[in-house]
Coordinates of C-alpha atoms in Angstrom, one line a residue:
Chain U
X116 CA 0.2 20.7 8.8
X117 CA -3.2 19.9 9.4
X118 CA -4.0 16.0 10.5
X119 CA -7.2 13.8 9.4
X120 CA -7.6 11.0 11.6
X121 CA -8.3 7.8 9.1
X122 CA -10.1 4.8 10.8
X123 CA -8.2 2.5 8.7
X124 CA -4.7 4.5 8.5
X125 CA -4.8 6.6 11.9
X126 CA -3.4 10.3 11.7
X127 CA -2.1 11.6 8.0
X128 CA -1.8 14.9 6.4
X129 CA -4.8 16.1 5.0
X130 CA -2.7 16.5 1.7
X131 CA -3.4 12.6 1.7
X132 CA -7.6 13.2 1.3
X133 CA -10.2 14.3 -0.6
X134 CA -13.1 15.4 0.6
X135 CA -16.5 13.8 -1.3
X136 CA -19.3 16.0 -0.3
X137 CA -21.7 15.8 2.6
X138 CA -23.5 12.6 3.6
X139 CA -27.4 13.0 2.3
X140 CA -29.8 10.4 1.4
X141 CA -30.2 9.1 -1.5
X142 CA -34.2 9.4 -3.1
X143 CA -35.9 6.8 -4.3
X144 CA -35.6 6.3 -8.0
X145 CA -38.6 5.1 -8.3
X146 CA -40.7 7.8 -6.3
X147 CA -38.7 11.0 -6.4
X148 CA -39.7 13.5 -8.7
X149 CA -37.9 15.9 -10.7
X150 CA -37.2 18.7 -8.0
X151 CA -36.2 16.2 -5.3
X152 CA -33.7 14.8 -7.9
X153 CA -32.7 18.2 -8.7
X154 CA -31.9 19.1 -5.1
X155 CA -30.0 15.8 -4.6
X156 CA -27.5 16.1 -7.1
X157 CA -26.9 19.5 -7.4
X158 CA -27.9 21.7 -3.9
X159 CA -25.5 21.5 -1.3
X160 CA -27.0 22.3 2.4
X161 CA -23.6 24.7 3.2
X162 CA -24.3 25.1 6.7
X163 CA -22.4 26.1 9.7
X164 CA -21.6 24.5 12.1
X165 CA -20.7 20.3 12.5
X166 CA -21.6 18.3 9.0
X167 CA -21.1 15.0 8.1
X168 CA -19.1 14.2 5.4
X169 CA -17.7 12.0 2.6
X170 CA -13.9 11.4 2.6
X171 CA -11.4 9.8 0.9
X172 CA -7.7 8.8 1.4
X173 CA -6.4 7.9 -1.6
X174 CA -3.4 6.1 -1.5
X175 CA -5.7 3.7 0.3
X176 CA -8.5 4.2 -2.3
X177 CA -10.6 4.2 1.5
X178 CA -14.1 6.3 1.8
X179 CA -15.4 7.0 5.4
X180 CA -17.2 9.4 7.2
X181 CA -16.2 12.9 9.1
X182 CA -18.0 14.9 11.4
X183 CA -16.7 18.4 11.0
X184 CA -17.2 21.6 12.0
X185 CA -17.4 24.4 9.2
X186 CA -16.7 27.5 11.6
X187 CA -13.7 26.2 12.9
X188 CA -12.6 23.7 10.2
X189 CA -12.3 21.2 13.8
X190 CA -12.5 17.6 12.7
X191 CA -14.7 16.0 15.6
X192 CA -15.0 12.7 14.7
X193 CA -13.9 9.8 11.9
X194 CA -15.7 6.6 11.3
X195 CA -16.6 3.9 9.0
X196 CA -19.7 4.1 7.1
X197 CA -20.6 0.4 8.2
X198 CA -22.1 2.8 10.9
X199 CA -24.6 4.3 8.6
X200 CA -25.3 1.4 6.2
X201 CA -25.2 -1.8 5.8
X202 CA -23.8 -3.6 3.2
X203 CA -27.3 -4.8 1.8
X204 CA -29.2 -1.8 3.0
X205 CA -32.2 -0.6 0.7
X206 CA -32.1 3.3 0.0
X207 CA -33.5 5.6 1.9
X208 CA -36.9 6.6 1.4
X209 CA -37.4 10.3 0.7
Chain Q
X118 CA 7.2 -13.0 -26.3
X119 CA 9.4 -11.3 -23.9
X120 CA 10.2 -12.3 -20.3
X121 CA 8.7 -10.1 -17.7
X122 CA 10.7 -7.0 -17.4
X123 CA 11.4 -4.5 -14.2
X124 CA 9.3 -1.1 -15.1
X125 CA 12.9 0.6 -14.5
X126 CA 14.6 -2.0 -16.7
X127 CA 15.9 0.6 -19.0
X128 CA 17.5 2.9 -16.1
X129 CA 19.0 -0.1 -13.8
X130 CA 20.7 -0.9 -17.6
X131 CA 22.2 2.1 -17.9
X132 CA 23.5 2.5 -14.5
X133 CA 25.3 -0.8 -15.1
X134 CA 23.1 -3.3 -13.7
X135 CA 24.4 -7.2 -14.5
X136 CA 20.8 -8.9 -14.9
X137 CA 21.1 -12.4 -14.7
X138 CA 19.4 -15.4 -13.2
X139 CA 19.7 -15.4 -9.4
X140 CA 18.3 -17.9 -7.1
X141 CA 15.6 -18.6 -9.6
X142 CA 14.7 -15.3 -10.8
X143 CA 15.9 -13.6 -13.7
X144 CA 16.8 -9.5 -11.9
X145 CA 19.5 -7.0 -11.3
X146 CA 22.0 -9.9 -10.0
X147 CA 25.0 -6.6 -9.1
X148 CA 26.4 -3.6 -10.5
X149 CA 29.5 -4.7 -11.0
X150 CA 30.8 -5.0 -7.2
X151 CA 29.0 -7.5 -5.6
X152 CA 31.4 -7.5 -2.1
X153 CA 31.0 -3.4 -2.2
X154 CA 26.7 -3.7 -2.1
X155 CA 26.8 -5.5 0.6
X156 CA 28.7 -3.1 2.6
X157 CA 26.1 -0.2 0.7
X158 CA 23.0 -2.0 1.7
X159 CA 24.2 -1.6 5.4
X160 CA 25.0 1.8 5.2
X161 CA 22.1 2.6 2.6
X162 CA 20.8 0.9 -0.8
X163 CA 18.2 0.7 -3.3
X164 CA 17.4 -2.4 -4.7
X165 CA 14.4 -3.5 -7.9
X166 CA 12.9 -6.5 -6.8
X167 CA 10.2 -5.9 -9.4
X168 CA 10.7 -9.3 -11.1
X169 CA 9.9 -10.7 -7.8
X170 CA 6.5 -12.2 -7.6
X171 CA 3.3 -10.4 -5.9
X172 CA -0.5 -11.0 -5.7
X173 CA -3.1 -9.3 -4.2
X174 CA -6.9 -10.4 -2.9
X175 CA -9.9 -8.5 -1.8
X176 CA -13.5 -9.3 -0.8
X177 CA -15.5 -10.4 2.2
X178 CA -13.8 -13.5 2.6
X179 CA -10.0 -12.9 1.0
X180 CA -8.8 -14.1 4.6
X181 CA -10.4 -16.9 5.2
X182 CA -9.9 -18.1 1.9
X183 CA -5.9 -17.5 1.9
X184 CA -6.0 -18.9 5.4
X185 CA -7.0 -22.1 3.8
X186 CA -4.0 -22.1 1.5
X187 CA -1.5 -22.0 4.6
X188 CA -1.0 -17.8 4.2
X189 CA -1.9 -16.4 7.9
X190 CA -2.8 -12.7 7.5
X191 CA -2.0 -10.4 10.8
X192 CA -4.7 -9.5 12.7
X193 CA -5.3 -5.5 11.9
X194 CA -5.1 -3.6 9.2
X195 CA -1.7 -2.3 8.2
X196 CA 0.6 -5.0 9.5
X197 CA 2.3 -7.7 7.7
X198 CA 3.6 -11.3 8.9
X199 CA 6.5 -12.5 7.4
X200 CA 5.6 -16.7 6.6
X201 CA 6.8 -19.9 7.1
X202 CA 8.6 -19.5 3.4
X203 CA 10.1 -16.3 3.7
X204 CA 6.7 -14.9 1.7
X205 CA 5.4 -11.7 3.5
X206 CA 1.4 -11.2 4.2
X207 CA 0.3 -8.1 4.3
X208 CA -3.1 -6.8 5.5
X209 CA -4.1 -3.7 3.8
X210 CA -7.6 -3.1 5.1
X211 CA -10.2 -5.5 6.9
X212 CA -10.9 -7.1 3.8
X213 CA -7.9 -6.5 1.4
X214 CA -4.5 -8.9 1.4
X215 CA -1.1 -8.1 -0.5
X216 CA 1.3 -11.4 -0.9
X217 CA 4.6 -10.8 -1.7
X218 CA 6.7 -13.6 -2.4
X219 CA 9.8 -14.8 -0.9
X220 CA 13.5 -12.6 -1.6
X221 CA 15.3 -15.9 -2.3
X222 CA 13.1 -16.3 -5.5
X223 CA 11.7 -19.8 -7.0
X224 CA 9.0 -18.5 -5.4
X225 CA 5.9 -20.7 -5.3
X226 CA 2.8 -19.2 -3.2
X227 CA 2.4 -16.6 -5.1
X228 CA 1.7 -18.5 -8.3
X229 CA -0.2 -20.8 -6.5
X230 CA -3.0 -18.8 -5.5
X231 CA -3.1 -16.9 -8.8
X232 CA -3.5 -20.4 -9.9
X233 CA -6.4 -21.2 -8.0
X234 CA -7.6 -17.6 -7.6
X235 CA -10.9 -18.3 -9.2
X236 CA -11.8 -21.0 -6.7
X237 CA -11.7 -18.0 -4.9
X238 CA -14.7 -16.1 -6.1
X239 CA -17.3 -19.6 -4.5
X240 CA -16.3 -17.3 -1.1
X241 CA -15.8 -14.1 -2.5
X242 CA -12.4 -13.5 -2.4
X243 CA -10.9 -11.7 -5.7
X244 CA -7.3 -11.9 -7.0
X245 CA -5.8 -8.9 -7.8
X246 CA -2.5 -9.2 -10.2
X247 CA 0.1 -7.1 -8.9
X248 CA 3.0 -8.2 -10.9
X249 CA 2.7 -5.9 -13.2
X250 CA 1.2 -2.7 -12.0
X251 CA 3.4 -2.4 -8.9
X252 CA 7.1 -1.7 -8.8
X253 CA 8.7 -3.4 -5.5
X254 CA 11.7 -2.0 -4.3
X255 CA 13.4 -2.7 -1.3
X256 CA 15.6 0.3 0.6
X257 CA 17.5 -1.1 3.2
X258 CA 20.8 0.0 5.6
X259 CA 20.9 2.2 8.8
X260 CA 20.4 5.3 7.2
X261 CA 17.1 4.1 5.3
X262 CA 14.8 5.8 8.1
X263 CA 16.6 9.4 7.5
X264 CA 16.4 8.8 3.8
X265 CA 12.9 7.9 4.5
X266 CA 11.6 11.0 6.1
X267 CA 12.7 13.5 3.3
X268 CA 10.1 11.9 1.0
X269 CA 7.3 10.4 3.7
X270 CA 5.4 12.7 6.5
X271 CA 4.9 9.2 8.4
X272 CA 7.2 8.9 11.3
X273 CA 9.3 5.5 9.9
X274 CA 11.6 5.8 13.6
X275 CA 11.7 2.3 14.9
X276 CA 10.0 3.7 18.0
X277 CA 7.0 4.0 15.6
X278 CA 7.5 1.9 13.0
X279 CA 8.5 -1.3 14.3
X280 CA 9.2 -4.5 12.4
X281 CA 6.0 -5.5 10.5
X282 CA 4.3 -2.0 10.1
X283 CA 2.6 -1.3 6.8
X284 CA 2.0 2.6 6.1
X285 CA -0.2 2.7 2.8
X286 CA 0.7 6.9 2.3
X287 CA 2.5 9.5 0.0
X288 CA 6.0 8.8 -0.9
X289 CA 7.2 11.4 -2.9
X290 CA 4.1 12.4 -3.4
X291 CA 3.3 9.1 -5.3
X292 CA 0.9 6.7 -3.5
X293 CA 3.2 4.0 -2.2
X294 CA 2.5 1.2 0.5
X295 CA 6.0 1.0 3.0
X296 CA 6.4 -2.2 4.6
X297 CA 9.1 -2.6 7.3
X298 CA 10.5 -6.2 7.5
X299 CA 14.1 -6.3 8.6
X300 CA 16.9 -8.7 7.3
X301 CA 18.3 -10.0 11.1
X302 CA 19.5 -6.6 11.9
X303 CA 19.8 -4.6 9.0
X304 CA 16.6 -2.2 8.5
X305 CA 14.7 -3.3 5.1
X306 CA 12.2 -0.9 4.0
X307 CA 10.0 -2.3 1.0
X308 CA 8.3 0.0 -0.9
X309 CA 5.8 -1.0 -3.4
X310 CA 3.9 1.9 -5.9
X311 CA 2.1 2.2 -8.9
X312 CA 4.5 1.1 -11.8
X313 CA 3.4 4.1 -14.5
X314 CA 5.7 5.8 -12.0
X315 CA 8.3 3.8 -11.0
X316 CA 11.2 5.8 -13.4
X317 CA 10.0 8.5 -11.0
X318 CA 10.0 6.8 -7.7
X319 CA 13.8 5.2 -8.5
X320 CA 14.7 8.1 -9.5
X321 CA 13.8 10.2 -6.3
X322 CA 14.8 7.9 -4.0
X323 CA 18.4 8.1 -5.4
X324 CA 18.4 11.4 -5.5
X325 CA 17.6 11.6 -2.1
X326 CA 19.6 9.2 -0.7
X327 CA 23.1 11.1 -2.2
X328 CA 23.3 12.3 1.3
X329 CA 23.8 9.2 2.7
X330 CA 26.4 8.0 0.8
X331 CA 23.6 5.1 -0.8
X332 CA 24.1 3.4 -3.8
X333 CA 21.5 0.9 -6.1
X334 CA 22.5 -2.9 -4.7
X335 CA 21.8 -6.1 -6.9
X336 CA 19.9 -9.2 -5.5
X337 CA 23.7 -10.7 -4.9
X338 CA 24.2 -8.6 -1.5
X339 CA 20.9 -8.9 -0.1
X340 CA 20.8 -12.9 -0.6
X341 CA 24.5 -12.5 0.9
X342 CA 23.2 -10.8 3.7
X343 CA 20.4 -12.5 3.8
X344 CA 22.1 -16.4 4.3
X345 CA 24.4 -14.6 7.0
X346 CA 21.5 -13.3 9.1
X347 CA 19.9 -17.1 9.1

């Protein structure tokens, strides 16, 4: 079975998550044109190696972030998005 | 209008459930043999405490704001305090509380924050009504950790899973939140789930627990057992 550390609920089956996509900066709506938006919603980067991703364990309803390695699958680190953002962040600029 | 009903009110019926008014709460009282479910929730029972009251508050400052009305939350995430009143706090997350009132019914501090819960919002701290889409059951008795691990992949081994561990996870395969308070020494596992699916959940844990010789238990024994533990 393969094991997802949770910062909230600490090591659980994968079975228990979802993964949301990678992490990628949101464009500014009021700046980005059509291609940027384009790229944003519908590209995904697929590379290998370590990405950082969205994840979710749902019986918590609890999103944080992954650092994990493509090649190997290897889940290198967990952590909660408070570590990116703040709570009244503005977006990032493209 | 009706009184509040148990999701599994139908199936506890048919499997013979006396409902009645217990210790101020109208629930499965027995099923028939109140002296033999005591002896079964040693060994290994199931019982509804659905009509039981519950509440639930999130937001930046849900703890400070219960903290104020006399309910102490435990420090971290995924623990829960058992209070003054018998009531049981349980923290969730950082920022996310579950209340669940007292076994020995007339329970009061539950309706008394739903009561005020929109004072609440001044400090951002959000009431969320649990009452009706959670089931609460309680599985209790020294086989209840065995029973346990056929449906759970968290290890619920006292070595682990000590007294006043909260494991928000899969319980046969439904998402459930397992809270571990103990009645003196007699293990108490309460497991509280999404109430569309409490039929199943019932269900499942019966079926698993066949094994251990378990049996559903009304709110007679565990009061029983409960008074002899004080």
């Amino acid at each position: 079975m393969k094991i997802m550390p949770c910062p909230l609920n600490g090591p659980r089956p994968i079975q228990e998550f979802t993964c949301g996509g990678e992490v990628v900066a949101t464009p500014n709506p009021d700046r980005a044109d059509a291609e940027t938006w384009a790229d944003y919603l519908f590209l995904h980067h697929n590379a290998a190696g370590i990405v950082r991703e969205w994840w979710y364990h749902v019986p918590t309803s609890f999103w944080f972030i992954a650092d994990r390695n493509t090649v190997t699958d290897e889940i290198v680190r967990t952590f909660l998005p408070r570590e990116l953002f703040r709570p009244d962040a503005q977006r990032d600029q493209p | 209008m009706t009184e509040p009903r148990s999701p599994i009110d139908d199936a506890v019926r048919a499997a013979g459930a006396v409902v009645g008014e217990h210790a101020g709460v109208t629930a499965v009282t027995d099923y028939g043999d109140p002296e033999a479910e005591i002896a079964a929730s040693r060994r290994l029972g199931l019982a509804d405490l659905s009509p039981l009251a519950r509440v639930g508050f999130r937001g930046p400052g849900a703890r400070e704001w219960l903290a104020a009305r006399g309910v102490e939350l435990p420090d971290e995430p995924n623990r829960a305090r058992v209070q003054p009143d018998g009531s049981i706090a349980i923290a969730r997350s950082w920022t996310e509380a579950l209340v669940l009132g007292a076994l020995r019914g007339a329970d009061s501090v539950c309706d008394r924050l739903e009561a005020g819960a929109a004072d609440g919002h001044r400090v951002r701290a959000y009431s969320l009504p649990r009452f009706d889409g959670m089931f609460w059951f309680a599985l209790t008795g020294a086989s209840a950790v065995d029973c346990l691990a056929k449906l759970c992949g968290v290890d619920m081994r006292e070595s682990a899973f000590p007294v006043g561990s909260v494991a928000q996870t899969s319980l046969a395969r439904l998402n459930a939140v397992i809270v571990r308070v103990d009645l003196g020494d007699m293990p108490v596992f309460h497991l509280l789930g999404d109430s569309a699916s409490a039929e199943y959940a019932w269900a499942s844990l019966l079926d698993a627990m066949q094994e251990f010789d378990g049996r559903p238990v009304g709110l007679r024994a565990l009061h029983a057992l409960a008074r002899e533990f004080e």
